[in-house]
XYZ file of C-alpha atoms in Angstrom:
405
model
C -4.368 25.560 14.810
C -3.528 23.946 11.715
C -2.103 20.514 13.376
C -5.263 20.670 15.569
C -7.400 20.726 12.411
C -5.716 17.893 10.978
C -6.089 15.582 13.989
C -9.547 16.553 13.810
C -10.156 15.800 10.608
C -7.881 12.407 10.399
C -5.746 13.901 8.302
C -7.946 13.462 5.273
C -5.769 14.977 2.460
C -3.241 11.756 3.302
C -3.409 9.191 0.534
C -5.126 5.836 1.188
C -3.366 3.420 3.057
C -1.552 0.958 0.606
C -2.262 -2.281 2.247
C -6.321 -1.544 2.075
C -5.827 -1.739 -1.492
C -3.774 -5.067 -1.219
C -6.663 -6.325 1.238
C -9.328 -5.235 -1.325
C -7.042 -6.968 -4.363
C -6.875 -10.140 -2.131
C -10.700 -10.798 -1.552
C -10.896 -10.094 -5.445
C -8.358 -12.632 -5.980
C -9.492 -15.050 -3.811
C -13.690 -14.697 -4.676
C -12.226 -15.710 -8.617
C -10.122 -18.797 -7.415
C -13.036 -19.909 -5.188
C -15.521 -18.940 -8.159
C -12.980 -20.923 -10.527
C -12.557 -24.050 -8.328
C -16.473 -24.807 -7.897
C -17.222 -24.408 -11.141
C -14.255 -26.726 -12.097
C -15.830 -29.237 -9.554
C -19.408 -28.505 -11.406
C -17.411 -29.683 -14.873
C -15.657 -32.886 -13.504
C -18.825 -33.581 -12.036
C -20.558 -33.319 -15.823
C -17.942 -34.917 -17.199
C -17.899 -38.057 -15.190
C -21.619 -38.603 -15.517
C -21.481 -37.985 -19.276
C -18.733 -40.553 -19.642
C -20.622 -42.709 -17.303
C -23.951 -42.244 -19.908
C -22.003 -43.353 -22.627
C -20.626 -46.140 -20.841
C -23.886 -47.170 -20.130
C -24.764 -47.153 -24.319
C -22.096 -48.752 -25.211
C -23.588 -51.447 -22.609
C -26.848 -51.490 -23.685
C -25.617 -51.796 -27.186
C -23.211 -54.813 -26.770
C -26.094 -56.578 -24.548
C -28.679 -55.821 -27.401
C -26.175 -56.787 -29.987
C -25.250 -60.223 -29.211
C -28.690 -60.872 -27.889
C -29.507 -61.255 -31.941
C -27.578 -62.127 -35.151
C -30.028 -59.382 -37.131
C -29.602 -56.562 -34.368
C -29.859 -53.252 -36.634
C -26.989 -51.377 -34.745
C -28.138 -47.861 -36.041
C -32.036 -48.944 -34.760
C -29.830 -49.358 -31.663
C -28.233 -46.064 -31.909
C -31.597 -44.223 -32.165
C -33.706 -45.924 -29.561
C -30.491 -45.895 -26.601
C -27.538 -43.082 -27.921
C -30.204 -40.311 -29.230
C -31.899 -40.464 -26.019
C -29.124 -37.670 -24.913
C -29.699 -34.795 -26.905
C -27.016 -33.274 -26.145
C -23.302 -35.547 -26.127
C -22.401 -35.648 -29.438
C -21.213 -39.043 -30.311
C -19.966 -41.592 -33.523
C -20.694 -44.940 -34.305
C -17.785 -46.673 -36.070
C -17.027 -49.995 -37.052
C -13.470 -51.750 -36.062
C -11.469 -49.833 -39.156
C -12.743 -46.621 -37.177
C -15.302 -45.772 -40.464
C -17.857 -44.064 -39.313
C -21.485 -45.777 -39.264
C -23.566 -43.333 -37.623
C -24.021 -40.132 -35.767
C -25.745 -38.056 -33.499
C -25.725 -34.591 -31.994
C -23.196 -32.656 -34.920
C -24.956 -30.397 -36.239
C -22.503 -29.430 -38.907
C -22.503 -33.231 -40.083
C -26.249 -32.573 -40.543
C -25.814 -29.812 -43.175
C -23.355 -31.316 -45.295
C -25.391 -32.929 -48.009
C -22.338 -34.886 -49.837
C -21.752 -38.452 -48.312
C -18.179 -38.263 -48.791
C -17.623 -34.745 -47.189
C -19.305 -35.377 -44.606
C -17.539 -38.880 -44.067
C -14.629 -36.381 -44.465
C -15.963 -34.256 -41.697
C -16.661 -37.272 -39.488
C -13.211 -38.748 -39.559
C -11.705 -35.452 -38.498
C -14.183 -35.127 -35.279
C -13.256 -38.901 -34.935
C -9.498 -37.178 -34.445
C -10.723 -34.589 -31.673
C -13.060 -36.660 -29.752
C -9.421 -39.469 -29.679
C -7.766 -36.782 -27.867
C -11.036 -35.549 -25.416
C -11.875 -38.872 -24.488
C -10.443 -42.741 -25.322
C -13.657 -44.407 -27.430
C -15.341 -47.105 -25.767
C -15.574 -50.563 -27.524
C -18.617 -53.019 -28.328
C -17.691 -56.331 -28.350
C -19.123 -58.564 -31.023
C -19.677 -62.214 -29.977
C -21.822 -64.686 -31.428
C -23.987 -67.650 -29.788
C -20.658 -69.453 -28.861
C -19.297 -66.499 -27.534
C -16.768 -66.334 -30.265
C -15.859 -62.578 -31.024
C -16.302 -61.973 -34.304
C -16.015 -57.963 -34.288
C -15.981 -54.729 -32.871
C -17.775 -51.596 -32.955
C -16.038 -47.728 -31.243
C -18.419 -45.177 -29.930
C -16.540 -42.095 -29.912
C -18.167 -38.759 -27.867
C -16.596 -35.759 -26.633
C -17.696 -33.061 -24.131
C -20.941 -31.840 -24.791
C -21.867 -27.727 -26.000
C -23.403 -27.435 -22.077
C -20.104 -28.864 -20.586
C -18.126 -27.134 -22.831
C -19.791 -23.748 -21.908
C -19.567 -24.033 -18.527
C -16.040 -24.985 -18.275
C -15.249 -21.433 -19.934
C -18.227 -19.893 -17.985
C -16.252 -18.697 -14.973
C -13.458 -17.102 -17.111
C -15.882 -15.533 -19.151
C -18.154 -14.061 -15.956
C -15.240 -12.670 -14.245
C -13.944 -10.772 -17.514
C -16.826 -9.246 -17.314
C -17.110 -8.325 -13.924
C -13.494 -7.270 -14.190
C -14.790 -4.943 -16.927
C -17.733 -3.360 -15.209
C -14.971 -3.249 -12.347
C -12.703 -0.981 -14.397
C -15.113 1.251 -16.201
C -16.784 1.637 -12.516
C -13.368 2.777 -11.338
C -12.698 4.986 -14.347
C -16.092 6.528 -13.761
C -15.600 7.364 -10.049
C -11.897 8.109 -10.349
C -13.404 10.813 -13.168
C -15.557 12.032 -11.008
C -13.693 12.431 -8.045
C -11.301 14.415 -10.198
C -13.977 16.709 -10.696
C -15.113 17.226 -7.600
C -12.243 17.936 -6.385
C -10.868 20.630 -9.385
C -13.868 22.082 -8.086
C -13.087 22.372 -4.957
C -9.363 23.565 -6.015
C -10.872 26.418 -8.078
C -13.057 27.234 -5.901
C -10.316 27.425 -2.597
C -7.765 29.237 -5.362
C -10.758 31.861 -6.637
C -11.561 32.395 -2.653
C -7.623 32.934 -2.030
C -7.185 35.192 -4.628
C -10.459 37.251 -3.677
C -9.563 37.711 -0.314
C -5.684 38.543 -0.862
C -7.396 41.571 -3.005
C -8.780 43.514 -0.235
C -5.491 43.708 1.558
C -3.087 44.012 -1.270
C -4.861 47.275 -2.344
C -4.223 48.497 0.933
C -0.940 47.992 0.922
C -0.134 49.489 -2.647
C -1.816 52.777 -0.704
C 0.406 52.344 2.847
C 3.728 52.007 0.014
C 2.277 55.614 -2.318
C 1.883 56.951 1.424
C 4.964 56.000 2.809
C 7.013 57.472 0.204
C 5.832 60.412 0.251
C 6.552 60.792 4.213
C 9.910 58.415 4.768
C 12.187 59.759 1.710
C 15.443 58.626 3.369
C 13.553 55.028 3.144
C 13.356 54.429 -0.242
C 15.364 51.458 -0.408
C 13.441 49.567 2.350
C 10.516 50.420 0.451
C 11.795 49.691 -2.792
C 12.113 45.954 -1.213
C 8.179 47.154 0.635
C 7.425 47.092 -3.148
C 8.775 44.176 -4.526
C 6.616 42.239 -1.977
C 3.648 43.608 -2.891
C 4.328 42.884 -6.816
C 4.743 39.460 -5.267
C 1.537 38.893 -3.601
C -0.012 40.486 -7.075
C 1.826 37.942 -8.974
C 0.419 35.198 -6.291
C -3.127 36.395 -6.419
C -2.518 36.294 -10.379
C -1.385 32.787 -9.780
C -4.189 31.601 -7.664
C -6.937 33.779 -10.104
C -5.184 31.606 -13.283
C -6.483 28.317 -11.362
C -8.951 27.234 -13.380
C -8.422 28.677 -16.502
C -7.041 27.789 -19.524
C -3.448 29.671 -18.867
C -1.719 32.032 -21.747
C 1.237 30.482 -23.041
C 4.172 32.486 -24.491
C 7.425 31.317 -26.124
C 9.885 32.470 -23.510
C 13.550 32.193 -22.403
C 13.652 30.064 -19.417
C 17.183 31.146 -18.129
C 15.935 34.614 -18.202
C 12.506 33.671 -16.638
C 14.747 31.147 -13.601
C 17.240 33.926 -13.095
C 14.360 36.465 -11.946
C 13.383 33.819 -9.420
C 16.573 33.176 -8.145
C 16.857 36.600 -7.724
C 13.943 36.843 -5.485
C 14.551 33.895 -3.382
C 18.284 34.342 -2.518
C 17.119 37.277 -0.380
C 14.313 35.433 1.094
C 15.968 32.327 1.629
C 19.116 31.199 4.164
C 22.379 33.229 2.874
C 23.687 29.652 3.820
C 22.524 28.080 0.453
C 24.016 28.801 -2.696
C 22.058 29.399 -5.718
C 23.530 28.340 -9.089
C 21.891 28.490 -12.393
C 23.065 26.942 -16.063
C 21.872 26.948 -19.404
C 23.347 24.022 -22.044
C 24.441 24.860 -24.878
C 23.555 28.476 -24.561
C 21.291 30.825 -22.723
C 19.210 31.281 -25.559
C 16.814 27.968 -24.511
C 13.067 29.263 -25.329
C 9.826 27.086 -24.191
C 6.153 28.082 -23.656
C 5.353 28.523 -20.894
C 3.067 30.977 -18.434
C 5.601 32.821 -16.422
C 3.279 33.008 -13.091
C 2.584 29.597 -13.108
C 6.149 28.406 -13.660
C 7.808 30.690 -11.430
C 5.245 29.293 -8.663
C 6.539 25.453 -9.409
C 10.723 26.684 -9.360
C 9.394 28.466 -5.945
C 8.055 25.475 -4.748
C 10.966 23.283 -5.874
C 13.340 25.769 -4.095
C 11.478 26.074 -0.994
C 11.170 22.249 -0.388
C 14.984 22.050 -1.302
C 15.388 24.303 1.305
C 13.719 22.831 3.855
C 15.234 19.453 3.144
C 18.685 20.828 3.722
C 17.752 22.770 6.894
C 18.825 26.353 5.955
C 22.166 24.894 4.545
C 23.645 23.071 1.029
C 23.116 24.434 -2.466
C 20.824 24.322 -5.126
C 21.893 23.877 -8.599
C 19.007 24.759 -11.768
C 20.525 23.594 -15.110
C 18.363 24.125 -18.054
C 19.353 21.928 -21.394
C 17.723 21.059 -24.631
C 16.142 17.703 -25.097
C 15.159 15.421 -27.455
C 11.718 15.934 -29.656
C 12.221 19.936 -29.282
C 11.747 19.806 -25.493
C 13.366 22.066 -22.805
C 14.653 20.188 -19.795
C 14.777 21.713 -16.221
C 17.019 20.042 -13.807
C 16.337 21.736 -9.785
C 19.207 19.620 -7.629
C 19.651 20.285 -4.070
C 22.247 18.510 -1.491
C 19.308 17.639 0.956
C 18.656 14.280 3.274
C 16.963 12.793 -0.098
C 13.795 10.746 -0.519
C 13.666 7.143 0.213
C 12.780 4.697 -2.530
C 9.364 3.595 -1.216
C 8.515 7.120 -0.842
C 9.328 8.208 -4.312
C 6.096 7.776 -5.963
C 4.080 9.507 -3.557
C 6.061 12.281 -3.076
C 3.115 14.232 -5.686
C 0.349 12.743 -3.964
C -2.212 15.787 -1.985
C -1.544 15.363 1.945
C 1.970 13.642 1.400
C 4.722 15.955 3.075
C 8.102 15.143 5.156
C 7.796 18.639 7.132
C 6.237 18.821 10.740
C 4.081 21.805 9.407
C 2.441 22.032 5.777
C -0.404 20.400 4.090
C 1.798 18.605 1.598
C 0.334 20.616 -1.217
C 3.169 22.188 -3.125
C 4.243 19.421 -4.992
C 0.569 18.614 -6.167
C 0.194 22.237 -7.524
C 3.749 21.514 -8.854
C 2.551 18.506 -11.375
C -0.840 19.974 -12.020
C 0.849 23.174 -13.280
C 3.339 21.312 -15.355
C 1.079 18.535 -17.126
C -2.127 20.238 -17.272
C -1.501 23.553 -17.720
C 2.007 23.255 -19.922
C 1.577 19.611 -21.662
C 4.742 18.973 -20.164
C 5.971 16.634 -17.448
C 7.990 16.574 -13.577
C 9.038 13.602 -12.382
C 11.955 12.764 -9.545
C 15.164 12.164 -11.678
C 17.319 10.850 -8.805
C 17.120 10.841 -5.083
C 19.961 9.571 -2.514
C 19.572 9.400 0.796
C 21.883 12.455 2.492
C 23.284 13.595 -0.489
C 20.608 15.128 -2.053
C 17.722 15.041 -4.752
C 16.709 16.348 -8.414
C 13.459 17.216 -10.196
C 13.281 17.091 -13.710
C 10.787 19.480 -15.472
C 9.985 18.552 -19.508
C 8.841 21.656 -21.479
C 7.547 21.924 -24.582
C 9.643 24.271 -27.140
């Protein structure tokens, strides 16, 4: 039924494939170089016709120049140069001292002559290293040179905009892009911690109705089967079990009590439970370094139901055979570490980091929940943290659990 249901459904609890994301991150990718490129086309484009405007002034002013002796170079400069508002350009003579002007706007609010000669020489520097000035050639009615003049322009503030302009759009799209993603990734977690309280609050309702039937079937049995007792002694302990798993699934949810515990204590009671549940082929082992006396907060339910679930998968990864080793140790910052190591076939490398992931599982049967619950438990509920410290292929694998002390 269950297998059917997830052909059905197209297995919709598996993670996204990886390479749609890498197809997605490739359009991205190639949409900014193509974006980049034009517009970088757009600015050569500029920049050539700019260069070929002040080409043309520089023209217009030798022609005009040695067309007269009393040519008034600045009349020139206002009547051919200012008739582009926009390329800001200097008129020097052949020592490079700046005549004239047009399109600075800083120049123009610097009252002092010799500051803003100052500031004039220094854009003289900038526009050397934008652009090589052009020269005017000075020749008189023999066509003897008898000086020079430099017009010296750089890039204008259009130009200059829209060579940043593609950077600047696609930050911005990248940032609508993330806080879209943030936003949907938020809300996907809520929808679906409502749909995990809701499935957990619907488990633990319905396990109620049964369970309280079977705490009446155990009062009646003992009182007809005394030479039982022992069988229902264990009848018992499996009801107190599905109490403490309807607790578990009724504390999904909710903020969980904590309580400053002893973790050997509380990981010996489990490995009680499971070594008679489990294969009597694997060997359960617990430690406690320095001492047993290792104390962390933690809600027992909830904990016992993520060293369950770390047991369980350790036993199905070693096929009803191997050992698994719990060592429990002090760590740095006051934190409790809690090392579950089994002698299974391991976990590959490239399936490390989605070994937490809803729908991921190894096993022919499951939903690949366990180890979701797992890290939900530990880092929301506890503040704490479960990673995979090491994994080798057949030889075995070990979760670490951090705990706060």
């Amino acid at each position: 039924m269950k297998k059917k249901f997830r052909e059905a459904t197209g297995n919709t609890l598996a993670p996204l494939r990886p390479h749609l994301k890498w197809i997605v991150v490739g359009f991205a990718i190639l949409i900014s170089f193509g974006s980049i490129i034009y517009t970088n086309n757009l600015v050569a484009q500029l920049r050539d016709r700019e260069q070929r405007q002040i080409e043309i002034y520089a023209s217009s002013l030798e022609f005009l120049a040695n067309e007269s002796e009393n040519v008034n170079f600045i009349l020139i400069l206002d009547e051919i140069v200012t008739a582009n508002h926009s390329i800001p350009v200097i008129l020097t003579d052949e020592n490079e001292r700046p005549e004239d002007y047009r399109n600075l706007s800083r120049a123009d609010k610097i009252s002092d002559r010799d500051e803003r000669e100052a500031f004039l020489r220094k854009e003289i520097t900038y526009m050397k290293e934008a652009h090589p000035p052009i020269e005017v050639t000075l020749k008189d009615d023999q066509d003897i040179i008898y000086g020079n003049k430099y017009i010296f322009y750089k890039n204008s503030f259009l130009l200059s905009q829209l060579q940043y302009y593609p950077y600047v759009q696609l930050s911005i799209i990248a940032l609508f892009s993330i806080i879209t993603f943030l936003t949907l990734n938020y809300m996907r977690r809520v929808e679906q911690d409502h749909v995990w309280v809701g499935l957990a609050k619907e488990t633990a309702h319905q396990l109620g109705t049964p369970l309280s039937s079977l705490m009446a079937w155990s009062e009646y049995f003992k009182g007809i089967y005394e030479d039982q007792q022992e069988a229902l002694l264990e009848f018992d302990k499996d009801v107190d079990r599905l109490k403490v798993i309807t607790d578990r699934f009724s504390s999904i949810g909710s903020e969980p009590q904590l309580a400053l515990l002893n973790i050997a204590d509380a990981v010996d009671e489990i490995v009680i439970y499971l070594q008679k549940r489990l294969s009597t082929k694997i060997d359960m082992t617990v430690t406690a370094f320095p001492n047993r006396n290792i104390e962390a907060r933690i809600n027992q339910s909830l904990f016992a139901w993520v060293i369950e679930n770390l047991c369980k998968n350790a036993a199905d990864a070693m096929e009803g055979k191997g050992s698994i080793h719990i060592s429990i140790l002090r760590a740095n910052e006051g934190r409790v570490a809690v090392d579950v190591q089994d002698t299974g076939k391991g976990i590959s490398k490239s399936k490390i980091n989605n070994v937490f992931r809803p729908g991921y599982t190894s096993k022919k049967r499951g939903w690949g929940l366990g180890l979701t619950l797992a890290k939900r438990i530990i880092e929301q509920y506890h503040q704490g943290k479960i990673f995979v410290k090491h994994s080798e292929i057949n030889k075995g694998t070990t979760f670490r659990i951090y705990l706060n002390g």
